[in-house]
């Protein structure tokens, strides 16, 4: 993982902009990746989730153009990606540029006046780690577009929610990943030292204080480096199963199923697969409420138990874990974590653990040793704090 500071990246992305486009950018904006504390695969079911913003961010150096072209360069990719705003589609510009172009496409479709841009991006969010590097990219570009085109959408929670919605459309309609929206809301709406309680049915948000250091704990993220992709079909298959089950049960989303009605609802479903998917979603939404209560009561042991239960449900009922995630979480628990779970879409990616601060090294070392023993790619572990949402850096 990159440990460059924000000011180092601001400087290098500005220099890269001058090199690519021959003049200085008008500014630099950045947006964070995220980890979700709990509430996984609930967002597209109208449920609750509880993400924090990571210290790792994607930076965009941007300048307006006087035509309607978009030119994009990335420090992590070769070459220039280029498209005219009117030509943006799922086919054009394709690749990583779709996440940038998609944002401008969605803002224009929303009736907002957005012109051509030159963009250079650089990121400290690891790619493919399930930490929402794609949402960070979309939201950094959305923040830049809002400021440079005087849309004023960063100035209020409503404006930020509107930007988040456009970033979700960019990802769904142009980049082709049928994701649910938590990541973009996290990147634009999370606060420092807080988790964002996001109600995906009403759109309501609430900041829940989250400062593990204050009680001598840390949140340890382990990137398992196991392959992970959200546009490879499995995510869509899970989402379809939920929508089918909701239709059978005669509800708009699975959020409508109260925990007390779960057994009766499960009896009405056709397949064991749908029963397990629904059981995960309904119990997971309840675990979010319980975790928020426990955090507010300062009961980290209970939060840890809920992490463990969430992981078991994602592994056994939702079937989105993998061997690396199961080994990492079990090892963390065995070495003193209060609880551990996979975070994000699953099928690889990262896990999180609540760990006493003085055992962070031990837990990270134990996970690395367990991976070596199993012959897995070496994992990357790092402690994180709840960080700031998308903003202008320079
Ligand atoms: C991915 C998606 C989110 C959410 C999570 C699972 O991160 O982008 O919308 O569905 O998976 O909770």
XYZ file of C-alpha atoms and ligand atoms in Angstrom:
406
model
C 0.000 0.000 0.000
C 1.176 3.520 -0.775
C 2.019 5.567 2.313
C 2.498 8.870 0.503
C 1.005 11.842 2.334
C -1.836 13.900 0.868
C 0.459 16.866 0.192
C 2.953 14.640 -1.618
C 0.226 13.289 -3.894
C -1.229 16.777 -4.486
C 2.202 17.899 -5.619
C 2.933 14.893 -7.800
C -0.496 14.874 -9.452
C -0.137 18.611 -10.224
C 3.292 18.023 -11.746
C 1.919 15.109 -13.753
C -0.883 17.386 -15.012
C 1.626 20.003 -16.234
C 3.627 17.296 -17.952
C 0.548 15.809 -19.642
C -1.298 18.974 -20.631
C 1.350 21.721 -20.653
C -0.142 24.022 -18.002
C -1.076 23.937 -14.309
C -4.414 22.447 -13.196
C -7.075 24.794 -11.809
C -7.158 22.741 -8.619
C -6.831 19.333 -6.989
C -9.730 17.446 -5.393
C -9.715 14.143 -3.547
C -12.157 11.563 -2.245
C -11.628 8.621 0.097
C -12.033 4.874 -0.249
C -14.154 3.226 2.413
C -14.573 0.226 4.632
C -18.023 -0.785 5.693
C -18.134 -1.593 9.420
C -21.275 -3.692 9.069
C -24.376 -3.946 6.854
C -23.069 -5.844 3.826
C -25.149 -6.479 0.698
C -27.951 -4.514 2.299
C -27.713 -1.276 0.292
C -29.493 -2.598 -2.834
C -32.118 -4.136 -0.542
C -33.153 -0.761 0.877
C -31.339 -1.643 4.107
C -28.868 -0.070 6.513
C -25.085 0.081 6.322
C -22.349 1.731 8.351
C -19.247 2.732 6.377
C -16.297 4.913 7.366
C -14.097 6.941 5.007
C -10.490 5.735 4.756
C -7.363 7.880 4.999
C -6.483 6.435 1.554
C -7.767 8.764 -1.179
C -7.924 9.282 -4.933
C -6.740 12.695 -6.140
C -7.825 14.464 -9.321
C -5.952 17.450 -10.769
C -8.425 19.118 -13.095
C -8.791 22.080 -15.461
C -11.704 23.182 -17.625
C -11.413 23.111 -21.410
C -13.196 25.402 -23.811
C -14.603 22.547 -25.866
C -16.619 19.485 -24.887
C -13.784 16.987 -24.791
C -12.674 14.998 -21.772
C -9.023 13.942 -21.601
C -7.839 11.683 -18.783
C -4.457 10.483 -17.575
C -3.776 8.205 -14.605
C -0.563 7.778 -12.649
C -1.519 4.097 -12.348
C -2.220 3.474 -16.074
C -0.471 4.129 -19.376
C -1.651 6.546 -22.049
C -4.373 9.161 -22.437
C -8.069 8.228 -22.448
C -10.160 10.695 -24.450
C -13.814 11.125 -25.374
C -16.238 13.865 -26.459
C -18.921 14.422 -23.802
C -21.710 13.612 -26.271
C -20.087 10.284 -27.149
C -19.873 8.882 -23.588
C -21.505 5.437 -23.438
C -20.867 1.993 -21.942
C -18.518 1.426 -24.920
C -16.736 4.800 -24.872
C -14.219 5.562 -23.466
C -14.232 2.144 -21.712
C -11.616 0.982 -19.180
C -10.864 3.091 -16.118
C -11.882 6.254 -18.020
C -15.506 5.062 -17.842
C -15.593 5.920 -14.126
C -14.534 9.508 -14.859
C -16.563 10.021 -18.025
C -19.615 8.385 -16.443
C -19.752 11.088 -13.785
C -19.861 13.888 -16.362
C -22.463 11.933 -18.375
C -24.672 11.534 -15.278
C -24.311 15.195 -14.243
C -25.321 16.312 -17.734
C -28.277 13.915 -17.781
C -29.341 15.537 -14.482
C -29.574 18.830 -16.395
C -26.394 20.312 -14.918
C -24.111 22.372 -17.131
C -20.817 20.574 -17.334
C -18.199 21.213 -20.021
C -14.994 19.518 -21.113
C -12.193 18.793 -18.648
C -8.582 17.713 -18.552
C -8.060 15.314 -15.646
C -5.030 13.604 -14.118
C -5.655 11.132 -11.301
C -3.441 9.457 -8.746
C -4.486 7.293 -5.840
C -3.381 5.842 -2.524
C -6.441 3.555 -2.397
C -5.267 0.040 -3.264
C -6.996 -1.304 -6.411
C -9.018 -4.490 -6.383
C -8.914 -4.612 -2.580
C -12.649 -4.067 -2.038
C -11.928 -0.613 -0.605
C -13.904 1.312 -3.253
C -11.120 2.742 -5.347
C -13.701 3.183 -8.115
C -16.075 5.223 -5.919
C -13.115 7.331 -4.743
C -12.270 8.065 -8.385
C -15.860 8.961 -9.288
C -16.317 11.164 -6.232
C -13.020 13.046 -6.663
C -14.052 13.885 -10.244
C -17.592 14.779 -9.136
C -16.185 17.139 -6.489
C -13.959 18.804 -9.092
C -16.795 19.135 -11.613
C -19.080 20.631 -8.979
C -16.552 23.291 -7.967
C -15.224 24.133 -11.427
C -18.714 24.427 -12.938
C -20.103 26.311 -9.925
C -22.707 23.650 -9.125
C -22.226 24.190 -5.356
C -23.040 20.560 -4.613
C -20.263 20.070 -2.053
C -21.714 22.754 0.214
C -24.642 20.821 1.674
C -25.519 17.255 2.619
C -28.333 17.338 0.015
C -25.908 18.461 -2.674
C -23.439 15.749 -1.715
C -26.192 13.119 -1.781
C -27.150 14.299 -5.280
C -23.516 14.002 -6.405
C -23.352 10.525 -4.853
C -26.445 9.480 -6.814
C -24.838 10.661 -10.070
C -21.656 8.712 -9.232
C -23.752 5.558 -8.705
C -25.317 6.063 -12.157
C -21.833 6.463 -13.634
C -20.844 3.123 -12.141
C -24.099 1.291 -13.002
C -24.836 2.710 -16.451
C -21.441 3.564 -17.942
C -18.870 1.412 -16.089
C -21.294 -1.535 -16.031
C -21.001 -2.560 -12.352
C -24.477 -3.053 -10.806
C -23.419 -1.823 -7.334
C -25.776 -0.473 -4.720
C -24.662 3.032 -3.726
C -23.092 2.684 -0.298
C -19.565 3.389 -1.530
C -20.329 6.716 -3.197
C -22.375 7.912 -0.203
C -19.502 6.972 2.096
C -16.965 8.838 -0.017
C -19.038 12.034 -0.130
C -20.873 12.006 3.206
C -18.732 10.340 5.901
C -17.166 12.550 8.580
C -13.861 12.297 10.398
C -14.034 10.198 13.587
C -17.516 8.972 12.650
C -19.241 6.121 10.869
C -22.093 6.958 8.505
C -25.377 5.236 9.319
C -26.963 5.142 5.896
C -30.603 4.222 5.436
C -30.764 3.128 1.812
C -34.584 3.158 1.761
C -35.136 6.752 2.885
C -31.703 8.139 2.034
C -31.414 9.430 5.627
C -27.934 9.619 7.123
C -26.632 9.962 10.646
C -23.071 10.363 11.935
C -22.219 7.802 14.637
C -19.077 8.671 16.653
C -16.344 6.138 15.819
C -12.982 6.664 17.475
C -11.445 3.342 18.491
C -8.142 4.946 19.564
C -9.965 6.693 22.397
C -10.519 3.292 24.042
C -7.121 1.806 23.164
C -8.308 -0.111 20.092
C -7.629 0.017 16.380
C -9.430 -0.993 13.213
C -7.099 -3.253 11.280
C -7.733 -3.669 7.549
C -6.218 -6.675 5.781
C -6.177 -6.674 2.002
C -6.119 -10.403 1.246
C -5.065 -9.665 -2.337
C -7.377 -12.444 -3.445
C -8.936 -11.619 -6.846
C -12.000 -9.414 -6.557
C -14.222 -7.823 -9.199
C -17.747 -6.460 -8.969
C -18.538 -6.663 -12.664
C -17.777 -10.370 -13.027
C -21.355 -11.554 -12.544
C -21.507 -13.006 -9.026
C -22.550 -9.679 -7.496
C -25.369 -9.351 -10.031
C -26.462 -12.932 -9.334
C -26.828 -12.134 -5.599
C -28.718 -8.959 -6.380
C -31.097 -10.798 -8.724
C -31.822 -13.471 -6.101
C -32.824 -10.754 -3.617
C -35.073 -9.065 -6.169
C -36.727 -12.368 -7.063
C -37.328 -13.174 -3.394
C -38.776 -9.711 -2.763
C -41.175 -10.213 -5.702
C -42.287 -13.611 -4.347
C -42.879 -12.056 -0.927
C -44.788 -9.149 -2.449
C -42.526 -6.436 -1.061
C -40.626 -3.710 -2.834
C -37.336 -4.543 -1.101
C -36.214 -7.041 1.551
C -36.038 -4.126 3.988
C -39.796 -4.582 4.413
C -39.282 -7.968 6.096
C -39.193 -7.420 9.882
C -36.905 -9.809 11.796
C -39.949 -11.198 13.616
C -41.563 -12.108 10.277
C -38.458 -13.814 8.933
C -39.419 -17.457 9.658
C -42.843 -17.057 8.023
C -41.289 -15.263 5.033
C -38.663 -17.972 4.560
C -41.440 -20.610 4.438
C -42.941 -18.826 1.436
C -39.784 -18.946 -0.681
C -39.202 -21.530 -3.397
C -35.569 -22.424 -3.003
C -33.102 -22.998 -0.237
C -30.738 -20.596 -1.984
C -33.282 -17.747 -1.784
C -34.008 -18.600 1.851
C -30.338 -18.263 2.769
C -29.920 -15.001 0.852
C -32.983 -13.469 2.516
C -31.931 -14.675 5.970
C -28.587 -12.933 5.516
C -30.113 -9.645 4.405
C -32.766 -9.447 7.126
C -30.428 -10.459 9.973
C -27.646 -8.207 8.671
C -29.899 -5.147 8.680
C -30.771 -5.919 12.288
C -27.087 -6.297 13.146
C -26.455 -2.757 11.891
C -29.019 -1.382 14.345
C -27.521 -3.442 17.161
C -23.980 -2.355 16.261
C -24.959 1.318 16.297
C -26.556 0.848 19.745
C -23.447 -0.961 21.004
C -21.104 1.717 19.613
C -23.157 4.444 21.267
C -23.044 2.475 24.556
C -19.264 2.018 24.228
C -19.699 -1.775 24.145
C -16.954 -2.817 21.725
C -17.143 -6.469 22.777
C -20.690 -6.553 21.445
C -19.629 -4.807 18.218
C -16.982 -7.514 17.866
C -19.567 -10.279 18.307
C -21.734 -8.645 15.664
C -18.732 -8.499 13.270
C -18.254 -12.253 13.768
C -21.941 -13.007 13.225
C -21.941 -10.838 10.088
C -18.973 -12.728 8.706
C -20.573 -16.112 9.389
C -23.766 -14.986 7.661
C -21.869 -13.684 4.604
C -19.856 -16.904 4.446
C -22.638 -19.449 5.015
C -25.872 -17.785 3.900
C -24.823 -15.206 1.342
C -21.800 -17.219 0.128
C -19.604 -14.275 -0.820
C -16.569 -15.022 1.354
C -13.502 -16.990 0.230
C -10.785 -19.069 1.908
C -8.407 -16.116 2.308
C -11.088 -14.008 4.047
C -12.053 -16.901 6.322
C -8.433 -17.572 7.300
C -7.703 -13.865 7.893
C -10.758 -13.331 10.107
C -10.270 -16.567 12.090
C -6.592 -15.802 12.652
C -7.347 -12.251 13.789
C -9.870 -13.582 16.311
C -7.452 -16.222 17.576
C -4.874 -13.504 18.248
C -7.050 -11.196 20.278
C -9.347 -9.351 17.847
C -12.719 -8.559 19.430
C -14.329 -9.433 16.127
C -13.472 -9.690 12.439
C -15.374 -9.785 9.172
C -15.023 -9.415 5.444
C -15.933 -5.929 4.208
C -17.329 -4.850 0.837
C -18.676 -7.051 -1.935
C -16.609 -10.127 -1.050
C -15.160 -12.900 -3.273
C -11.758 -11.618 -2.163
C -10.906 -8.073 -1.167
C -10.374 -7.018 2.429
C -11.392 -7.877 5.959
C -11.539 -5.686 9.058
C -10.892 -6.500 12.711
C -11.273 -4.574 15.954
C -7.980 -5.128 17.734
C -6.516 -3.883 21.048
C -3.996 -1.220 19.942
C -1.082 -3.047 21.547
C -1.835 -6.225 19.548
C -2.057 -4.731 16.052
C 1.433 -5.926 15.087
C 0.843 -9.371 16.522
C -2.450 -9.825 14.659
C -1.029 -8.540 11.356
C 1.989 -10.834 11.762
C -0.180 -13.839 12.604
C -2.371 -13.288 9.528
C 0.730 -12.981 7.321
C 2.142 -16.207 8.815
C -1.155 -18.049 8.296
C -1.242 -16.903 4.654
C 2.285 -18.149 4.122
C 1.378 -21.493 5.627
C -1.599 -21.813 3.260
C 0.472 -20.745 0.249
C -1.627 -17.583 -0.362
C -0.265 -14.324 -1.780
C 1.153 -12.233 1.119
C -1.604 -9.974 2.542
C -1.232 -6.263 3.306
C -2.471 -5.083 6.726
C -2.802 -1.513 7.967
C -4.707 0.261 10.750
C -7.129 2.989 9.687
C -9.079 5.827 11.297
C -12.387 7.283 10.125
C -11.359 10.105 7.785
C -12.683 13.082 5.840
C -15.069 12.960 2.850
C -14.441 14.350 -0.647
C -13.038 17.878 -0.684
C -10.807 20.335 -2.499
C -7.122 20.000 -1.568
C -5.502 22.792 -3.576
C -19.843 -3.349 -3.065
C -20.884 -2.438 -3.689
C -21.766 -1.797 -2.628
C -22.314 -2.835 -1.654
C -21.214 -3.779 -1.177
C -21.737 -4.907 -0.341
O -18.951 -2.597 -2.315
O -20.245 -1.428 -4.433
O -22.790 -1.084 -3.250
O -23.367 -3.549 -2.224
O -20.479 -4.331 -2.251
O -22.248 -4.420 0.856
